[in-house]
Amino acid sequence: MTAEANQTLPGPAAPPAPEATLLLVDDEPNILSSLKRVLRGENYRVLTASGGEAALAILEQESVDLVVSDAMMPDMDGAELLSRVNRLSPDCIRVLLTGQSDMQATVRAINEGHIYCYIAKPWDDDKLRLTLRQAVAHQLAEREQKRLEALTQQQNQELIELNATLEQRVEARTQELKQIADMLDTAYDELKHSYVMATRVFSSLITQRMPRHLHANAQVGDLIQAFADTHELEGELRRDLLMSAALYNLGKLAWNDHMLTTPSERLFGEERKAYRRYPETGESLLMSLEHLQGTARLIRHHREHWNGDGYPNRLEGESIPYGSRLLALAVDFIELQRGMILPRKVPRQQALDLMRKLAGRVYDPSLCKAFITLCVDQAPDLGQAGKTMLSLETRQLEPGMILGQDIHSATGILLLNEGKELTQHLIDKLRKLEEVEGTGYTLMVCKPEIGENDA
């Protein structure tokens, strides 16, 4: 036998260690099978339990990083299980898997189990995987922060013991501490980033309950961000405003499809009462999350009216939080155009005119004026992919300009549709129509870039 033959051949590479251990709890075997199938390609060690007691027994024997539990189980519901998991293993991330009718159990899980988030059935596979990845990343970041904090305390103690007379060693240790502080700042920034990303995922789950043509959060967020940039709103107010724009309709999650698709002015009786409760419901779902308490307050009061006849607390004037007054303007402006308030879609200009009339009754008059100026000058709600929008009268129009919004006559007849390129002939017809009707039209247009028409 040759020397080469006696040499030991390298074996196959060892598989990577699991990133985390997950415990899936559901009394329905097919649900557990579906969850395991979704997570098959992920780097997790997956354990399963058919009920709450079985899950607790596993937790006594195994180190588990994340528990995903169904809300409704016969022996122990998800809220109780996650509450007990919170007491037994506070570091374990807790996620509730819930159906549309399990809102009460979801609220209990948030309040008692301090869950990381809940996932609605039926779930989206990609979003489920993304949510669990972010939950594990959040946990790893928290553990790293605790480790670094402990390391900082240890090194501080060593610094005291070294004695101030050892100037050079103190200087060297000070530099090390600075590096550790920088690492802590980085870890904290990563935690904040993960928190914002989790909120965005949560917001996307809300929109899944709404028909596509009623998705309003993105445009509301664009308006809020544009107003904050223009008026230099910073700090907690800016953060709470952007979060409230993403989560203001959280309280609508428990509604049935009929309520979700019916304009609010067409809701009566018990449905009307349920509608008026949605700001309070949204607040209650967020209050247990420390970083969202300011956001929860803005959501609670965004249906208050300037004259005091709003809800839920009939606040009036400046007693209404500033952020709630601004959120109400953005929400109403978008929802009027989507047909979510009145039984018809209100054209953009008419929506602005209506809000102008309601200033001093429903809206803060000075804030309403500033908001309308923003919409006229910048039009951030039109989503024109970065092109400059202009609000022009017909005498200011030039051939080659592109309409950014449908144009309707005074009687509601569609004259020109969004995206139409204006010609001199069309401009002359609009001016002639103004003379006949004795009115004036204001158009939102997008001027083409130089050379765009020559391409």
Short mmCIF file of C-alpha atoms in Angstrom, two decimals:
data_model
loop_
_atom_site.label_atom_id
_atom_site.label_comp_id
_atom_site.label_asym_id
_atom_site.label_seq_id
_atom_site.Cartn_x
_atom_site.Cartn_y
_atom_site.Cartn_z
CA MET A 1 0.00 0.00 0.00
CA THR A 2 1.45 3.39 -0.98
CA ALA A 3 2.06 6.28 1.41
CA GLU A 4 -0.68 8.24 -0.34
CA ALA A 5 -3.17 5.47 0.37
CA ASN A 6 -2.38 5.62 4.10
CA GLN A 7 -3.18 9.31 4.29
CA THR A 8 -6.57 10.16 5.81
CA LEU A 9 -8.92 11.73 3.27
CA PRO A 10 -10.76 14.83 4.45
CA GLY A 11 -14.37 14.14 5.43
CA PRO A 12 -17.41 16.19 4.39
CA ALA A 13 -17.67 19.68 5.88
CA ALA A 14 -19.76 19.86 9.04
CA PRO A 15 -23.12 21.62 8.61
CA PRO A 16 -23.32 25.11 10.13
CA ALA A 17 -24.66 25.34 13.66
CA PRO A 18 -28.34 26.35 13.83
CA GLU A 19 -28.81 30.10 14.14
CA ALA A 20 -31.63 29.62 16.66
CA THR A 21 -33.99 27.02 18.14
CA LEU A 22 -37.68 27.54 17.31
CA LEU A 23 -40.65 25.92 19.05
CA LEU A 24 -43.86 25.75 16.97
CA VAL A 25 -47.07 25.18 18.97
CA ASP A 26 -50.42 24.30 17.37
CA ASP A 27 -53.08 21.69 18.00
CA GLU A 28 -53.54 21.14 14.25
CA PRO A 29 -50.87 18.83 12.76
CA ASN A 30 -51.37 20.25 9.26
CA ILE A 31 -50.54 23.76 10.51
CA LEU A 32 -47.34 22.48 12.15
CA SER A 33 -46.42 20.67 8.93
CA SER A 34 -47.03 23.83 6.90
CA LEU A 35 -44.89 25.93 9.24
CA LYS A 36 -42.05 23.38 9.16
CA ARG A 37 -42.24 23.32 5.37
CA VAL A 38 -42.02 27.14 5.19
CA LEU A 39 -38.95 27.10 7.48
CA ARG A 40 -37.26 24.14 5.81
CA GLY A 41 -34.60 26.25 4.08
CA GLU A 42 -33.89 28.41 7.13
CA ASN A 43 -30.95 27.77 9.50
CA TYR A 44 -33.10 26.86 12.52
CA ARG A 45 -33.49 23.87 14.80
CA VAL A 46 -37.27 23.38 14.76
CA LEU A 47 -39.20 21.73 17.63
CA THR A 48 -42.98 21.19 17.65
CA ALA A 49 -45.66 20.78 20.29
CA SER A 50 -49.37 19.99 19.92
CA GLY A 51 -50.52 22.13 22.83
CA GLY A 52 -49.56 24.45 25.68
CA GLU A 53 -48.67 21.80 28.27
CA ALA A 54 -46.50 19.93 25.77
CA ALA A 55 -44.75 23.17 24.89
CA LEU A 56 -43.99 23.96 28.54
CA ALA A 57 -42.60 20.45 29.02
CA ILE A 58 -40.22 20.99 26.08
CA LEU A 59 -39.13 24.36 27.49
CA GLU A 60 -38.11 22.67 30.73
CA GLN A 61 -35.79 20.34 28.80
CA GLU A 62 -34.61 22.50 25.87
CA SER A 63 -33.08 25.94 25.38
CA VAL A 64 -35.51 27.68 23.03
CA ASP A 65 -34.88 31.06 21.39
CA LEU A 66 -38.31 31.72 19.84
CA VAL A 67 -41.84 30.36 20.38
CA VAL A 68 -44.54 30.63 17.69
CA SER A 69 -47.92 29.71 19.19
CA ASP A 70 -51.43 29.47 17.76
CA ALA A 71 -53.93 31.78 19.51
CA MET A 72 -56.76 29.27 19.93
CA MET A 73 -55.95 25.82 21.38
CA PRO A 74 -58.18 23.57 23.50
CA ASP A 75 -55.93 22.93 26.51
CA MET A 76 -54.34 26.38 26.84
CA ASP A 77 -54.80 29.36 24.54
CA GLY A 78 -51.85 31.17 22.99
CA ALA A 79 -52.16 34.23 25.24
CA GLU A 80 -51.85 32.13 28.43
CA LEU A 81 -49.00 30.04 27.03
CA LEU A 82 -46.96 33.07 25.94
CA SER A 83 -47.65 34.76 29.28
CA ARG A 84 -46.20 31.71 31.08
CA VAL A 85 -43.27 31.59 28.66
CA ASN A 86 -42.62 35.26 29.47
CA ARG A 87 -42.42 34.43 33.17
CA LEU A 88 -40.33 31.27 32.72
CA SER A 89 -37.97 32.56 30.01
CA PRO A 90 -38.17 36.34 29.51
CA ASP A 91 -35.38 36.29 26.90
CA CYS A 92 -37.34 33.92 24.65
CA ILE A 93 -38.97 35.78 21.74
CA ARG A 94 -42.76 35.23 21.63
CA VAL A 95 -44.85 35.35 18.44
CA LEU A 96 -48.63 34.77 18.24
CA LEU A 97 -50.24 33.08 15.23
CA THR A 98 -53.82 34.33 15.06
CA GLY A 99 -56.90 34.25 12.87
CA GLN A 100 -59.08 37.24 12.01
CA SER A 101 -61.55 36.50 14.82
CA ASP A 102 -58.92 36.13 17.58
CA MET A 103 -58.46 39.85 18.36
CA GLN A 104 -59.29 39.46 22.07
CA ALA A 105 -56.66 36.74 22.42
CA THR A 106 -54.20 38.90 20.51
CA VAL A 107 -54.72 41.85 22.87
CA ARG A 108 -54.23 39.54 25.88
CA ALA A 109 -51.03 38.18 24.37
CA ILE A 110 -49.73 41.71 23.80
CA ASN A 111 -50.61 42.87 27.31
CA GLU A 112 -49.75 39.73 29.30
CA GLY A 113 -47.27 37.86 27.15
CA HIS A 114 -45.42 40.96 25.91
CA ILE A 115 -45.16 39.34 22.49
CA TYR A 116 -42.72 40.50 19.84
CA CYS A 117 -45.48 40.54 17.18
CA TYR A 118 -48.42 38.53 15.89
CA ILE A 119 -48.82 36.93 12.46
CA ALA A 120 -52.26 36.75 10.87
CA LYS A 121 -53.65 33.59 9.29
CA PRO A 122 -53.43 32.84 6.46
CA TRP A 123 -49.83 33.97 6.48
CA ASP A 124 -47.62 34.99 3.58
CA ASP A 125 -44.66 32.58 3.50
CA ASP A 126 -42.05 35.20 2.59
CA LYS A 127 -43.31 37.68 5.18
CA LEU A 128 -43.43 34.92 7.83
CA ARG A 129 -39.80 34.03 7.14
CA LEU A 130 -38.80 37.71 7.15
CA THR A 131 -40.60 38.35 10.46
CA LEU A 132 -38.90 35.40 12.16
CA ARG A 133 -35.49 36.40 10.79
CA GLN A 134 -35.95 39.90 12.18
CA ALA A 135 -37.13 38.51 15.53
CA VAL A 136 -34.03 36.31 15.80
CA ALA A 137 -31.79 39.21 14.73
CA HIS A 138 -33.48 41.41 17.35
CA GLN A 139 -32.80 38.82 20.04
CA LEU A 140 -29.17 38.36 18.99
CA ALA A 141 -28.65 42.13 19.05
CA GLU A 142 -30.13 42.36 22.56
CA ARG A 143 -27.89 39.55 23.79
CA GLU A 144 -24.88 41.21 22.24
CA GLN A 145 -25.80 44.51 23.88
CA LYS A 146 -26.07 42.83 27.29
CA ARG A 147 -22.74 41.10 26.73
CA LEU A 148 -21.07 44.35 25.80
CA GLU A 149 -22.63 46.15 28.78
CA ALA A 150 -21.32 43.44 31.12
CA LEU A 151 -17.92 43.67 29.46
CA THR A 152 -17.92 47.44 29.93
CA GLN A 153 -18.71 47.09 33.65
CA GLN A 154 -15.97 44.51 34.05
CA GLN A 155 -13.40 46.68 32.34
CA ASN A 156 -14.44 49.73 34.36
CA GLN A 157 -13.74 47.76 37.52
CA GLU A 158 -10.35 46.70 36.18
CA LEU A 159 -9.60 50.33 35.39
CA ILE A 160 -10.25 51.33 39.01
CA GLU A 161 -7.99 48.54 40.26
CA LEU A 162 -5.12 49.53 37.98
CA ASN A 163 -4.78 52.87 39.85
CA ALA A 164 -4.60 56.34 38.39
CA THR A 165 -0.79 56.44 38.81
CA LEU A 166 -0.40 54.01 35.89
CA GLU A 167 -0.96 56.79 33.38
CA GLN A 168 0.02 54.92 30.26
CA ARG A 169 -2.04 51.85 31.07
CA VAL A 170 -5.02 54.05 31.95
CA GLU A 171 -4.71 55.78 28.58
CA ALA A 172 -4.59 52.46 26.77
CA ARG A 173 -7.61 51.20 28.70
CA THR A 174 -9.50 54.42 27.97
CA GLN A 175 -9.03 53.84 24.25
CA GLU A 176 -10.37 50.33 24.59
CA LEU A 177 -13.44 51.66 26.44
CA LYS A 178 -14.04 54.17 23.68
CA GLN A 179 -14.04 51.37 21.14
CA ILE A 180 -16.51 49.43 23.26
CA ALA A 181 -18.75 52.50 23.55
CA ASP A 182 -18.67 52.83 19.76
CA MET A 183 -19.64 49.17 19.48
CA LEU A 184 -22.55 49.77 21.87
CA ASP A 185 -23.70 52.72 19.78
CA THR A 186 -23.53 50.56 16.68
CA ALA A 187 -25.48 47.77 18.37
CA TYR A 188 -28.11 50.27 19.53
CA ASP A 189 -28.42 51.72 16.02
CA GLU A 190 -28.92 48.20 14.69
CA LEU A 191 -31.61 47.62 17.32
CA LYS A 192 -33.41 50.81 16.27
CA HIS A 193 -33.14 49.77 12.61
CA SER A 194 -34.58 46.34 13.40
CA TYR A 195 -37.39 48.00 15.35
CA VAL A 196 -38.31 50.26 12.41
CA MET A 197 -38.15 47.32 10.00
CA ALA A 198 -40.42 45.27 12.25
CA THR A 199 -42.91 48.16 12.27
CA ARG A 200 -42.85 48.29 8.47
CA VAL A 201 -43.54 44.57 8.31
CA PHE A 202 -46.39 45.06 10.80
CA SER A 203 -47.78 47.88 8.62
CA SER A 204 -47.63 45.66 5.53
CA LEU A 205 -49.64 43.01 7.40
CA ILE A 206 -52.34 45.61 8.08
CA THR A 207 -52.66 46.48 4.39
CA GLN A 208 -53.18 42.80 3.56
CA ARG A 209 -56.63 43.07 5.18
CA MET A 210 -57.58 45.97 2.90
CA PRO A 211 -58.46 45.74 -0.82
CA ARG A 212 -55.62 47.02 -2.98
CA HIS A 213 -57.53 50.10 -4.16
CA LEU A 214 -58.01 51.15 -0.51
CA HIS A 215 -54.33 50.93 0.49
CA ALA A 216 -53.74 54.43 1.84
CA ASN A 217 -50.85 54.10 4.32
CA ALA A 218 -48.06 54.74 1.80
CA GLN A 219 -49.57 57.99 0.52
CA VAL A 220 -50.41 59.16 4.05
CA GLY A 221 -46.80 58.47 4.99
CA ASP A 222 -45.50 60.42 1.97
CA LEU A 223 -47.61 63.43 2.96
CA ILE A 224 -46.50 63.30 6.60
CA GLN A 225 -42.83 62.97 5.64
CA ALA A 226 -43.05 65.86 3.13
CA PHE A 227 -44.73 68.08 5.74
CA ALA A 228 -42.12 67.14 8.37
CA ASP A 229 -39.30 67.94 5.93
CA THR A 230 -40.85 71.26 4.86
CA HIS A 231 -41.60 72.41 8.41
CA GLU A 232 -38.45 70.87 9.96
CA LEU A 233 -40.24 68.60 12.41
CA GLU A 234 -37.63 66.50 14.20
CA GLY A 235 -37.05 64.13 17.11
CA GLU A 236 -39.83 62.15 18.77
CA LEU A 237 -42.61 64.11 17.04
CA ARG A 238 -41.29 63.20 13.59
CA ARG A 239 -40.77 59.55 14.57
CA ASP A 240 -44.24 59.26 16.15
CA LEU A 241 -45.87 60.92 13.12
CA LEU A 242 -44.24 58.52 10.64
CA MET A 243 -45.13 55.52 12.83
CA SER A 244 -48.74 56.72 13.18
CA ALA A 245 -49.02 57.10 9.39
CA ALA A 246 -48.03 53.44 9.04
CA LEU A 247 -50.28 52.14 11.86
CA TYR A 248 -53.26 54.53 12.13
CA ASN A 249 -55.76 51.95 10.80
CA LEU A 250 -54.52 49.14 13.07
CA GLY A 251 -57.87 49.25 14.90
CA LYS A 252 -59.65 48.16 11.70
CA LEU A 253 -58.05 44.70 11.69
CA ALA A 254 -61.02 43.07 13.41
CA TRP A 255 -63.57 44.50 10.96
CA ASN A 256 -65.36 42.28 8.48
CA ASP A 257 -64.95 42.77 4.72
CA HIS A 258 -68.21 44.73 4.45
CA MET A 259 -67.03 47.40 6.90
CA LEU A 260 -63.59 47.59 5.32
CA THR A 261 -65.05 48.38 1.88
CA THR A 262 -67.97 50.62 2.90
CA PRO A 263 -67.47 54.43 3.03
CA SER A 264 -67.62 55.62 6.63
CA GLU A 265 -70.58 57.92 5.93
CA ARG A 266 -72.58 54.84 4.84
CA LEU A 267 -72.10 53.00 8.15
CA PHE A 268 -75.01 53.08 10.59
CA GLY A 269 -76.07 51.55 13.90
CA GLU A 270 -73.65 49.10 15.43
CA GLU A 271 -71.27 49.37 12.47
CA ARG A 272 -71.07 53.12 13.00
CA LYS A 273 -70.28 52.56 16.68
CA ALA A 274 -67.57 50.05 15.74
CA TYR A 275 -66.10 52.55 13.29
CA ARG A 276 -65.88 55.26 15.95
CA ARG A 277 -64.00 52.85 18.24
CA TYR A 278 -61.14 52.10 15.84
CA PRO A 279 -58.80 54.89 17.10
CA GLU A 280 -59.13 53.62 20.68
CA THR A 281 -58.62 50.01 19.56
CA GLY A 282 -55.46 51.00 17.69
CA GLU A 283 -54.14 52.80 20.77
CA SER A 284 -54.86 49.84 23.09
CA LEU A 285 -52.96 47.46 20.80
CA LEU A 286 -49.86 49.67 20.93
CA MET A 287 -49.79 50.94 24.51
CA SER A 288 -47.86 47.96 25.89
CA LEU A 289 -45.01 48.69 23.44
CA GLU A 290 -42.89 51.32 25.20
CA HIS A 291 -41.43 52.90 22.06
CA LEU A 292 -44.89 53.30 20.47
CA GLN A 293 -46.75 55.03 23.30
CA GLY A 294 -46.37 58.44 21.62
CA THR A 295 -47.61 56.94 18.37
CA ALA A 296 -50.56 55.35 20.18
CA ARG A 297 -51.57 58.75 21.58
CA LEU A 298 -51.57 60.36 18.12
CA ILE A 299 -53.69 57.52 16.71
CA ARG A 300 -56.23 57.75 19.55
CA HIS A 301 -56.95 61.43 18.92
CA HIS A 302 -56.73 61.74 15.12
CA ARG A 303 -60.55 61.74 14.82
CA GLU A 304 -61.02 64.64 17.26
CA HIS A 305 -62.41 67.86 15.71
CA TRP A 306 -61.20 71.42 16.19
CA ASN A 307 -64.68 72.48 17.41
CA GLY A 308 -64.88 69.62 19.94
CA ASP A 309 -67.50 67.37 18.30
CA GLY A 310 -65.06 64.59 17.34
CA TYR A 311 -64.20 61.37 19.16
CA PRO A 312 -63.27 59.54 21.33
CA ASN A 313 -62.74 62.31 23.96
CA ARG A 314 -64.34 65.38 22.32
CA LEU A 315 -61.13 67.35 22.66
CA GLU A 316 -61.10 70.75 21.01
CA GLY A 317 -58.63 73.28 19.69
CA GLU A 318 -55.03 73.00 20.76
CA SER A 319 -55.88 70.41 23.42
CA ILE A 320 -55.80 67.95 20.50
CA PRO A 321 -52.17 66.76 20.06
CA TYR A 322 -50.44 68.55 17.18
CA GLY A 323 -49.48 65.25 15.55
CA SER A 324 -53.10 64.03 15.67
CA ARG A 325 -54.28 67.22 13.94
CA LEU A 326 -51.73 66.73 11.16
CA LEU A 327 -52.45 62.99 10.83
CA ALA A 328 -56.19 63.74 10.44
CA LEU A 329 -55.50 66.08 7.52
CA ALA A 330 -53.32 63.54 5.70
CA VAL A 331 -55.69 60.61 6.31
CA ASP A 332 -58.85 62.50 5.26
CA PHE A 333 -57.19 63.95 2.15
CA ILE A 334 -56.19 60.49 0.87
CA GLU A 335 -59.34 58.65 2.01
CA LEU A 336 -61.65 61.24 0.39
CA GLN A 337 -59.96 60.56 -2.95
CA ARG A 338 -60.19 56.78 -2.43
CA GLY A 339 -63.94 56.88 -1.68
CA MET A 340 -63.40 55.67 1.89
CA ILE A 341 -65.37 58.52 3.52
CA LEU A 342 -68.09 59.67 1.11
CA PRO A 343 -70.02 57.29 -1.19
CA ARG A 344 -67.98 58.56 -4.16
CA LYS A 345 -64.36 59.30 -4.92
CA VAL A 346 -63.70 63.00 -4.46
CA PRO A 347 -61.32 64.49 -7.07
CA ARG A 348 -58.13 65.88 -5.62
CA GLN A 349 -58.93 69.58 -6.07
CA GLN A 350 -62.43 69.13 -4.68
CA ALA A 351 -60.96 67.30 -1.67
CA LEU A 352 -58.70 70.31 -1.01
CA ASP A 353 -61.66 72.70 -1.40
CA LEU A 354 -63.75 70.62 1.03
CA MET A 355 -60.97 70.57 3.63
CA ARG A 356 -60.54 74.33 3.24
CA LYS A 357 -64.26 74.78 4.02
CA LEU A 358 -64.01 72.55 7.09
CA ALA A 359 -61.04 74.47 8.54
CA GLY A 360 -62.03 75.89 11.92
CA ARG A 361 -64.67 73.22 12.45
CA VAL A 362 -63.01 69.87 11.81
CA TYR A 363 -59.41 70.95 11.23
CA ASP A 364 -56.92 73.31 12.86
CA PRO A 365 -57.27 76.36 10.53
CA SER A 366 -53.60 77.39 10.45
CA LEU A 367 -52.37 73.81 10.11
CA CYS A 368 -54.96 73.12 7.38
CA LYS A 369 -53.73 76.16 5.43
CA ALA A 370 -50.10 74.98 5.66
CA PHE A 371 -51.11 71.44 4.65
CA ILE A 372 -53.07 72.63 1.59
CA THR A 373 -50.11 74.81 0.56
CA LEU A 374 -47.89 71.72 0.72
CA CYS A 375 -50.30 69.70 -1.42
CA VAL A 376 -50.60 72.47 -4.02
CA ASP A 377 -46.89 73.30 -4.20
CA GLN A 378 -45.33 69.84 -3.86
CA ALA A 379 -48.15 67.31 -4.45
CA PRO A 380 -46.28 64.48 -2.62
CA ASP A 381 -49.46 62.34 -2.75
CA LEU A 382 -49.42 62.05 -6.55
CA GLY A 383 -46.40 59.74 -6.67
CA GLN A 384 -44.78 61.04 -9.85
CA ALA A 385 -41.49 59.16 -9.41
CA GLY A 386 -39.47 62.23 -8.45
CA LYS A 387 -40.73 64.55 -11.23
CA THR A 388 -41.50 68.13 -10.30
CA MET A 389 -45.25 68.78 -10.03
CA LEU A 390 -46.68 72.22 -10.78
CA SER A 391 -50.09 73.67 -9.90
CA LEU A 392 -51.01 75.92 -12.85
CA GLU A 393 -53.93 77.87 -14.24
CA THR A 394 -54.79 77.39 -17.91
CA ARG A 395 -53.06 80.65 -18.89
CA GLN A 396 -49.79 79.18 -17.58
CA LEU A 397 -49.98 75.91 -19.52
CA GLU A 398 -47.50 75.04 -22.23
CA PRO A 399 -47.58 72.28 -24.86
CA GLY A 400 -45.66 69.17 -23.77
CA MET A 401 -46.71 69.30 -20.14
CA ILE A 402 -48.12 66.05 -18.69
CA LEU A 403 -51.27 65.95 -16.56
CA GLY A 404 -50.60 64.60 -13.07
CA GLN A 405 -54.32 64.23 -12.19
CA ASP A 406 -57.65 63.72 -13.97
CA ILE A 407 -59.49 66.93 -14.87
CA HIS A 408 -63.27 67.05 -14.34
CA SER A 409 -65.81 69.67 -15.38
CA ALA A 410 -67.92 71.54 -12.83
CA THR A 411 -70.63 68.89 -13.37
CA GLY A 412 -68.21 66.01 -12.71
CA ILE A 413 -67.62 64.94 -16.33
CA LEU A 414 -64.10 63.66 -17.03
CA LEU A 415 -62.41 66.09 -19.43
CA LEU A 416 -58.81 64.84 -19.55
CA ASN A 417 -57.21 61.86 -17.84
CA GLU A 418 -54.01 61.64 -15.83
CA GLY A 419 -50.90 61.15 -17.97
CA LYS A 420 -52.32 63.05 -20.97
CA GLU A 421 -49.78 65.19 -22.84
CA LEU A 422 -51.12 68.69 -23.40
CA THR A 423 -51.14 70.12 -26.92
CA GLN A 424 -51.91 73.70 -27.92
CA HIS A 425 -55.28 72.51 -29.24
CA LEU A 426 -56.24 70.98 -25.85
CA ILE A 427 -55.05 74.09 -23.99
CA ASP A 428 -57.18 76.33 -26.23
CA LYS A 429 -60.23 74.09 -25.65
CA LEU A 430 -59.78 74.30 -21.86
CA ARG A 431 -59.56 78.08 -22.00
CA LYS A 432 -62.68 78.25 -24.19
CA LEU A 433 -64.54 75.98 -21.76
CA GLU A 434 -63.62 78.32 -18.89
CA GLU A 435 -65.21 81.21 -20.79
CA VAL A 436 -68.39 79.23 -21.46
CA GLU A 437 -68.74 77.93 -17.88
CA GLY A 438 -67.59 81.15 -16.25
CA THR A 439 -65.13 79.23 -14.07
CA GLY A 440 -61.40 78.54 -13.85
CA TYR A 441 -59.45 75.28 -13.82
CA THR A 442 -56.29 74.60 -11.83
CA LEU A 443 -54.24 71.68 -13.20
CA MET A 444 -51.53 69.55 -11.62
CA VAL A 445 -48.95 69.02 -14.37
CA CYS A 446 -45.52 67.48 -14.71
CA LYS A 447 -43.18 69.37 -17.01
CA PRO A 448 -41.00 67.06 -19.18
CA GLU A 449 -37.24 67.09 -18.69
CA ILE A 450 -35.10 68.88 -21.26
CA GLY A 451 -34.74 66.68 -24.32
CA GLU A 452 -37.45 64.26 -23.14
CA ASN A 453 -39.72 65.05 -26.09
CA ASP A 454 -36.79 64.76 -28.50
CA ALA A 455 -35.96 61.20 -27.46
#
